[in-house]
């Protein structure tokens, strides 16, 4: 008999129908000549109650299974007499697919998130992480659907690269050379003898390659893993994370902001419409007021102000910030939150940042003090999206690379797009895990990615 997911059984199977369900035991209660099992297969937040009576084969073995055991159940779906559940399964056959020892760590109690990180191989079976990873899956689909509906091409950019897009030198080295005795040319490592014939690392961004495709397909996006060897052991940093990076040809900064607003609003609305059960859990257990926050953002007006205006308004606020607010310094999270929560009262785009704090590829504005960059700030988080119009002028781009300490010849292929058919183009990056933190209320990036990679930790 074909297995039905518990989500389908709870969502639409009529009482009286024979069903086959398989899953893991969340709880087991034994009464006089009866056993109640809460069975969950991960397809939804709710568990299905299975009622087992002594007339099934091997009743005594079933009554002794431990929490975490895996069962296959065949039985009739009936209306439940108990409050709080629509239906339950009256078991006719129960097969123990895999029993669980008594020391199974996920017992019926609330475990700390820190403890659950130590058992990342089992934490997907918990209520919290079941909800997190179902929402992560749903949002992945929504991202692809958003861009597909708008005619964007999905591009798989390389994970191994010889170029540091951000120029911060925080790349993980990829090499086959003997670390204890590498070949050398004089006092320097002979990278030409390495596997790829040059120094390579894990990508920090797919943007540069994405720009190449935008000059052929107009509108593209990337969605894949990126890596940064930044030794920041904070709740907001991970060494491996996923990025969504659209790129549009024939677009300026205003077009970039419009796409970012549409994108974020679409994902928030999609989450509200398709992940209601899991969001209700987050709203109750993780962040009180989460649903109100998301519903407000879904219909909010997105304001825009320049970086210079933001600095002036922060300085005029009289607020005693931990970090100084001066023109030329990057805005900190406390400044971004103050802008959204106290000054604007909603999401805001901050545009036209000083040249000195932004990357070489951002388009230089006419006064040559600022670049056509934008950050989208939202309440409670601060920056959630960062983007820019790209520098399409060959001579200006070459000058900006030199000023940033980048040898133009090292990116000759990138510069070629400015030689042959250059056009205005723009794009942005959205860290997927940062988005998930916002949508779930989870406060640590380690809790929205299946197997976090952080300084000192690469387990599982």
Coordinates of N, CA, C and O in Angstrom, one line a residue, residues 300-413:
X300 N 4.3 47.4 3.7 CA 4.9 48.7 4.1 C 5.3 49.5 2.9 O 5.5 49.0 1.8
X301 N 5.5 50.8 3.1 CA 6.0 51.7 2.1 C 7.5 51.7 2.3 O 8.0 51.9 3.4
X302 N 8.3 51.5 1.3 CA 9.8 51.5 1.4 C 10.3 52.9 1.0 O 10.1 53.4 -0.1
X303 N 10.9 53.5 2.0 CA 11.4 54.9 1.9 C 12.8 54.8 1.3 O 13.5 53.8 1.3
X304 N 13.3 56.0 0.8 CA 14.7 56.1 0.3 C 15.3 57.4 0.8 O 14.7 58.4 0.9
X305 N 16.6 57.3 1.3 CA 17.4 58.4 1.6 C 18.8 58.2 1.3 O 19.3 57.0 1.2
X306 N 19.6 59.3 1.0 CA 21.0 59.1 0.7 C 21.8 58.8 2.0 O 21.3 59.1 3.1
X307 N 23.0 58.3 1.9 CA 23.9 58.1 3.0 C 24.1 59.4 3.8 O 24.1 59.5 5.0
X308 N 24.3 60.5 3.0 CA 24.6 61.8 3.6 C 23.4 62.2 4.5 O 23.6 62.7 5.6
X309 N 22.2 62.0 3.9 CA 21.0 62.4 4.7 C 20.9 61.5 6.0 O 20.6 62.0 7.1
X310 N 21.2 60.2 5.8 CA 21.1 59.3 7.0 C 22.1 59.8 8.1 O 21.7 59.8 9.3
X311 N 23.3 60.1 7.7 CA 24.3 60.6 8.7 C 23.8 61.9 9.4 O 23.9 62.0 10.6
X312 N 23.3 62.8 8.6 CA 22.8 64.0 9.2 C 21.7 63.8 10.2 O 21.6 64.4 11.3
X313 N 20.8 62.9 9.8 CA 19.6 62.7 10.7 C 20.0 61.9 11.9 O 19.5 62.1 13.0
X314 N 21.0 61.0 11.8 CA 21.5 60.3 13.0 C 22.2 61.2 13.9 O 22.1 61.2 15.2
X315 N 23.0 62.1 13.4 CA 23.7 63.1 14.2 C 22.8 64.1 14.9 O 23.0 64.5 16.0
X316 N 21.7 64.4 14.2 CA 20.7 65.3 14.8 C 19.8 64.7 15.8 O 19.0 65.4 16.5
X317 N 19.8 63.4 15.9 CA 18.9 62.6 16.8 C 19.2 62.8 18.2 O 18.3 62.7 19.1
X318 N 20.4 63.1 18.6 CA 20.8 63.3 20.0 C 21.0 61.9 20.7 O 21.3 61.9 21.9
X319 N 20.9 60.8 19.9 CA 21.1 59.5 20.5 C 22.6 59.3 20.8 O 23.5 59.7 20.0
X320 N 22.8 58.6 21.9 CA 24.2 58.3 22.3 C 24.6 56.9 21.8 O 24.4 55.9 22.5
X321 N 25.1 56.9 20.6 CA 25.4 55.6 20.0 C 26.8 55.0 20.5 O 27.7 55.8 20.9
X322 N 26.9 53.7 20.5 CA 28.2 53.1 20.9 C 29.3 53.4 19.9 O 30.4 53.7 20.2
X323 N 28.9 53.4 18.6 CA 29.9 53.7 17.5 C 29.6 55.1 17.0 O 28.5 55.5 16.9
X324 N 30.7 55.9 16.6 CA 30.5 57.2 16.1 C 29.8 57.3 14.8 O 29.9 56.3 14.0
X325 N 29.1 58.4 14.6 CA 28.4 58.6 13.3 C 29.1 59.8 12.6 O 29.0 60.9 13.0
X326 N 29.9 59.5 11.6 CA 30.6 60.5 10.9 C 30.6 60.2 9.4 O 30.7 59.0 9.0
X327 N 30.5 61.2 8.6 CA 30.5 61.0 7.1 C 31.8 60.3 6.7 O 32.9 60.8 7.1
X328 N 31.7 59.2 6.0 CA 32.9 58.5 5.6 C 33.1 57.2 6.3 O 33.8 56.3 5.9
X329 N 32.4 57.0 7.4 CA 32.4 55.8 8.2 C 31.2 54.9 7.8 O 30.1 55.5 7.6
X330 N 31.4 53.6 7.8 CA 30.2 52.7 7.5 C 29.2 52.8 8.6 O 29.6 53.0 9.8
X331 N 27.9 52.6 8.3 CA 26.9 52.6 9.3 C 26.9 51.2 10.0 O 27.1 50.2 9.4
X332 N 26.8 51.3 11.3 CA 26.7 50.0 12.1 C 25.3 49.6 12.3 O 24.3 50.3 12.0
X333 N 25.1 48.4 12.8 CA 23.8 47.8 13.0 C 22.9 48.7 13.9 O 21.7 48.9 13.6
X334 N 23.5 49.3 14.9 CA 22.7 50.2 15.8 C 22.2 51.4 15.0 O 21.1 51.9 15.3
X335 N 23.0 51.9 14.1 CA 22.6 53.1 13.3 C 21.5 52.7 12.4 O 20.5 53.4 12.2
X336 N 21.7 51.5 11.7 CA 20.7 51.1 10.7 C 19.3 50.8 11.4 O 18.3 51.2 10.9
X337 N 19.4 50.2 12.6 CA 18.1 49.9 13.3 C 17.5 51.2 13.8 O 16.2 51.3 13.8
X338 N 18.2 52.2 14.2 CA 17.7 53.5 14.6 C 17.0 54.1 13.5 O 15.9 54.7 13.6
X339 N 17.6 54.1 12.3 CA 17.0 54.7 11.1 C 15.6 54.1 10.8 O 14.6 54.8 10.5
X340 N 15.6 52.7 10.9 CA 14.3 52.0 10.5 C 13.3 52.1 11.6 O 12.1 52.2 11.3
X341 N 13.7 52.0 12.8 CA 12.7 51.9 13.9 C 12.3 53.2 14.6 O 11.2 53.4 15.0
X342 N 13.2 54.2 14.6 CA 12.9 55.4 15.2 C 12.7 56.6 14.2 O 11.8 57.4 14.5
X343 N 13.5 56.7 13.2 CA 13.4 57.8 12.3 C 12.3 57.5 11.2 O 11.5 58.4 10.9
X344 N 12.4 56.4 10.5 CA 11.5 56.1 9.4 C 10.3 55.3 9.9 O 9.2 55.5 9.4
X345 N 10.5 54.4 10.8 CA 9.3 53.5 11.2 C 9.0 52.5 10.2 O 7.8 52.1 10.1
X346 N 10.0 52.0 9.4 CA 9.7 51.0 8.4 C 11.0 50.8 7.6 O 12.1 51.3 7.9
X347 N 10.9 50.0 6.5 CA 12.1 49.7 5.7 C 12.5 51.0 4.9 O 11.7 51.8 4.6
X348 N 13.9 51.0 4.7 CA 14.4 52.2 4.0 C 15.6 51.8 3.2 O 16.4 51.0 3.6
X349 N 15.7 52.3 2.0 CA 16.9 52.2 1.2 C 17.8 53.4 1.5 O 17.4 54.5 1.4
X350 N 19.1 53.1 1.8 CA 20.1 54.1 2.0 C 21.0 54.0 0.8 O 21.5 52.9 0.4
X351 N 21.2 55.1 0.1 CA 21.9 55.1 -1.2 C 23.1 56.0 -1.2 O 23.3 56.8 -0.3
X352 N 24.0 55.9 -2.3 CA 25.1 56.8 -2.5 C 26.0 56.9 -1.4 O 26.2 57.9 -0.7
X353 N 26.7 55.8 -1.2 CA 27.7 55.7 -0.1 C 29.1 56.3 -0.5 O 29.4 56.3 -1.7
X354 N 29.9 56.7 0.5 CA 31.3 57.2 0.1 C 32.1 56.1 -0.6 O 32.0 54.9 -0.3
X355 N 32.9 56.6 -1.5 CA 33.7 55.7 -2.3 C 34.6 54.8 -1.5 O 34.8 53.7 -1.7
X356 N 35.2 55.4 -0.4 CA 36.1 54.7 0.4 C 35.7 53.5 1.2 O 36.5 52.7 1.6
X357 N 34.3 53.3 1.3 CA 33.8 52.2 2.1 C 33.1 51.2 1.2 O 32.5 50.2 1.7
X358 N 33.2 51.3 -0.1 CA 32.5 50.4 -1.0 C 33.4 49.8 -2.0 O 34.5 50.3 -2.3
X359 N 33.0 48.7 -2.7 CA 33.8 47.9 -3.6 C 34.1 48.6 -4.9 O 33.4 49.6 -5.3
X360 N 35.2 48.2 -5.6 CA 35.7 48.8 -6.8 C 34.7 48.8 -7.9 O 34.8 49.6 -8.8
X361 N 33.8 47.8 -8.0 CA 32.9 47.7 -9.1 C 31.7 48.6 -9.1 O 30.9 48.6 -10.0
X362 N 31.5 49.3 -8.0 CA 30.3 50.2 -7.9 C 30.5 51.5 -8.7 O 31.6 52.1 -8.7
X363 N 29.4 51.9 -9.4 CA 29.5 53.0 -10.3 C 29.8 54.3 -9.6 O 29.1 54.7 -8.6
X364 N 30.9 55.0 -10.0 CA 31.2 56.3 -9.4 C 30.2 57.4 -9.8 O 29.9 57.5 -11.0
X365 N 29.7 58.1 -8.8 CA 28.8 59.2 -9.1 C 29.6 60.4 -9.7 O 30.8 60.5 -9.6
X366 N 28.8 61.3 -10.2 CA 29.4 62.4 -11.0 C 30.4 63.3 -10.1 O 31.4 63.8 -10.6
X367 N 30.0 63.4 -8.8 CA 30.9 64.3 -8.0 C 32.1 63.5 -7.5 O 33.0 64.1 -6.9
X368 N 32.2 62.2 -7.8 CA 33.3 61.3 -7.5 C 33.7 61.2 -6.0 O 34.8 60.8 -5.7
X369 N 32.7 61.5 -5.2 CA 32.9 61.2 -3.8 C 32.1 60.1 -3.3 O 32.4 59.5 -2.2
X370 N 31.0 59.7 -4.0 CA 30.2 58.6 -3.7 C 30.0 57.7 -4.8 O 30.3 58.0 -6.0
X371 N 29.4 56.5 -4.5 CA 29.1 55.5 -5.6 C 27.6 55.2 -5.5 O 26.9 55.4 -4.5
X372 N 27.1 54.7 -6.7 CA 25.7 54.4 -6.8 C 25.4 53.0 -6.1 O 25.2 52.0 -6.8
X373 N 25.5 53.0 -4.8 CA 25.3 51.8 -4.0 C 24.0 52.0 -3.2 O 23.5 53.1 -2.9
X374 N 23.4 50.9 -2.8 CA 22.2 50.9 -1.9 C 22.3 49.7 -0.9 O 22.8 48.7 -1.2
X375 N 21.8 50.0 0.3 CA 21.5 49.0 1.3 C 20.0 49.1 1.6 O 19.5 50.2 1.9
X376 N 19.4 48.0 1.7 CA 18.0 47.9 2.2 C 18.0 47.6 3.6 O 18.5 46.5 4.0
X377 N 17.5 48.5 4.5 CA 17.5 48.3 5.9 C 16.0 48.0 6.4 O 15.1 48.6 5.9
X378 N 15.9 47.0 7.3 CA 14.6 46.7 7.8 C 14.6 46.8 9.4 O 15.7 46.5 10.0
X379 N 13.5 47.0 10.0 CA 13.4 47.1 11.5 C 13.9 45.8 12.1 O 13.7 44.7 11.5
X380 N 14.5 45.9 13.2 CA 15.0 44.8 14.1 C 16.2 44.1 13.6 O 16.9 43.3 14.3
X381 N 16.6 44.3 12.3 CA 17.8 43.7 11.8 C 18.8 44.7 11.3 O 20.0 44.5 11.5
X382 N 18.4 45.7 10.5 CA 19.3 46.6 9.8 C 19.4 46.1 8.4 O 18.4 45.8 7.7
X383 N 20.6 46.1 7.9 CA 20.8 45.7 6.5 C 20.4 44.3 6.2 O 20.8 43.3 6.9
X384 N 19.6 44.1 5.1 CA 19.2 42.8 4.7 C 19.6 42.5 3.2 O 19.7 41.4 2.8
X385 N 19.7 43.6 2.4 CA 20.1 43.5 1.0 C 21.1 44.6 0.8 O 20.9 45.7 1.2
X386 N 22.1 44.3 0.0 CA 23.1 45.3 -0.4 C 23.4 45.1 -1.9 O 23.5 44.0 -2.4
X387 N 23.4 46.3 -2.6 CA 23.6 46.2 -4.1 C 24.1 47.5 -4.6 O 24.4 48.5 -3.9
X388 N 24.2 47.6 -5.9 CA 24.7 48.8 -6.6 C 24.5 48.7 -8.1 O 24.2 47.7 -8.7
X389 N 24.6 49.9 -8.7 CA 24.8 50.0 -10.1 C 26.3 49.7 -10.4 O 27.1 50.2 -9.6
X390 N 26.6 48.9 -11.4 CA 28.0 48.6 -11.6 C 28.7 49.6 -12.5 O 28.0 50.3 -13.3
X391 N 30.0 49.7 -12.4 CA 30.7 50.7 -13.2 C 30.9 50.1 -14.6 O 31.6 49.1 -14.8
X392 N 30.2 50.7 -15.6 CA 30.3 50.2 -17.0 C 31.3 50.9 -17.8 O 31.6 50.5 -19.0
X393 N 32.0 52.0 -17.3 CA 32.9 52.7 -18.1 C 34.3 52.1 -17.9 O 34.8 52.1 -16.7
X394 N 34.9 51.7 -18.9 CA 36.2 51.0 -18.9 C 37.3 51.8 -18.2 O 38.0 51.3 -17.2
X395 N 37.5 53.0 -18.6 CA 38.5 53.8 -18.0 C 38.3 54.1 -16.5 O 39.3 54.0 -15.7
X396 N 37.1 54.3 -16.1 CA 36.8 54.6 -14.7 C 37.0 53.3 -13.9 O 37.5 53.3 -12.8
X397 N 36.5 52.2 -14.4 CA 36.7 50.9 -13.7 C 38.2 50.6 -13.5 O 38.6 50.1 -12.4
X398 N 39.0 50.8 -14.5 CA 40.4 50.5 -14.4 C 41.0 51.4 -13.3 O 41.9 50.9 -12.5
X399 N 40.6 52.7 -13.3 CA 41.1 53.6 -12.3 C 40.7 53.1 -10.9 O 41.5 53.2 -10.0
X400 N 39.5 52.8 -10.7 CA 39.0 52.3 -9.4 C 39.7 51.0 -9.0 O 39.9 50.9 -7.8
X401 N 40.0 50.1 -9.9 CA 40.7 48.9 -9.5 C 42.1 49.2 -9.0 O 42.5 48.7 -8.0
X402 N 42.8 50.1 -9.7 CA 44.1 50.5 -9.3 C 44.1 51.2 -7.9 O 44.9 50.9 -7.1
X403 N 43.1 52.1 -7.7 CA 43.0 52.8 -6.4 C 42.7 51.8 -5.3 O 43.1 52.0 -4.1
X404 N 42.0 50.7 -5.6 CA 41.7 49.7 -4.6 C 42.8 48.6 -4.4 O 42.6 47.7 -3.7
X405 N 43.9 48.7 -5.1 CA 45.0 47.8 -5.0 C 44.8 46.5 -5.8 O 45.4 45.5 -5.5
X406 N 43.9 46.6 -6.8 CA 43.7 45.4 -7.7 C 44.4 45.7 -9.0 O 44.2 46.7 -9.6
X407 N 45.2 44.7 -9.4 CA 45.9 44.8 -10.7 C 44.8 44.6 -11.8 O 44.3 43.5 -11.9
X408 N 44.5 45.5 -12.7 CA 43.5 45.4 -13.7 C 43.7 44.1 -14.6 O 42.7 43.5 -14.9
X409 N 45.0 43.8 -14.9 CA 45.2 42.7 -15.7 C 44.7 41.3 -15.1 O 44.5 40.4 -15.8
X410 N 44.6 41.3 -13.8 CA 44.2 40.1 -13.1 C 42.7 39.8 -13.4 O 42.3 38.6 -13.2
X411 N 42.0 40.8 -13.8 CA 40.6 40.6 -14.2 C 40.3 41.0 -15.6 O 39.3 41.7 -15.9
X412 N 41.2 40.6 -16.5 CA 41.1 41.0 -17.9 C 39.8 40.6 -18.5 O 39.2 41.3 -19.3
X413 N 39.3 39.4 -18.1 CA 38.1 38.8 -18.7 C 36.9 39.7 -18.2 O 35.9 39.8 -19.0

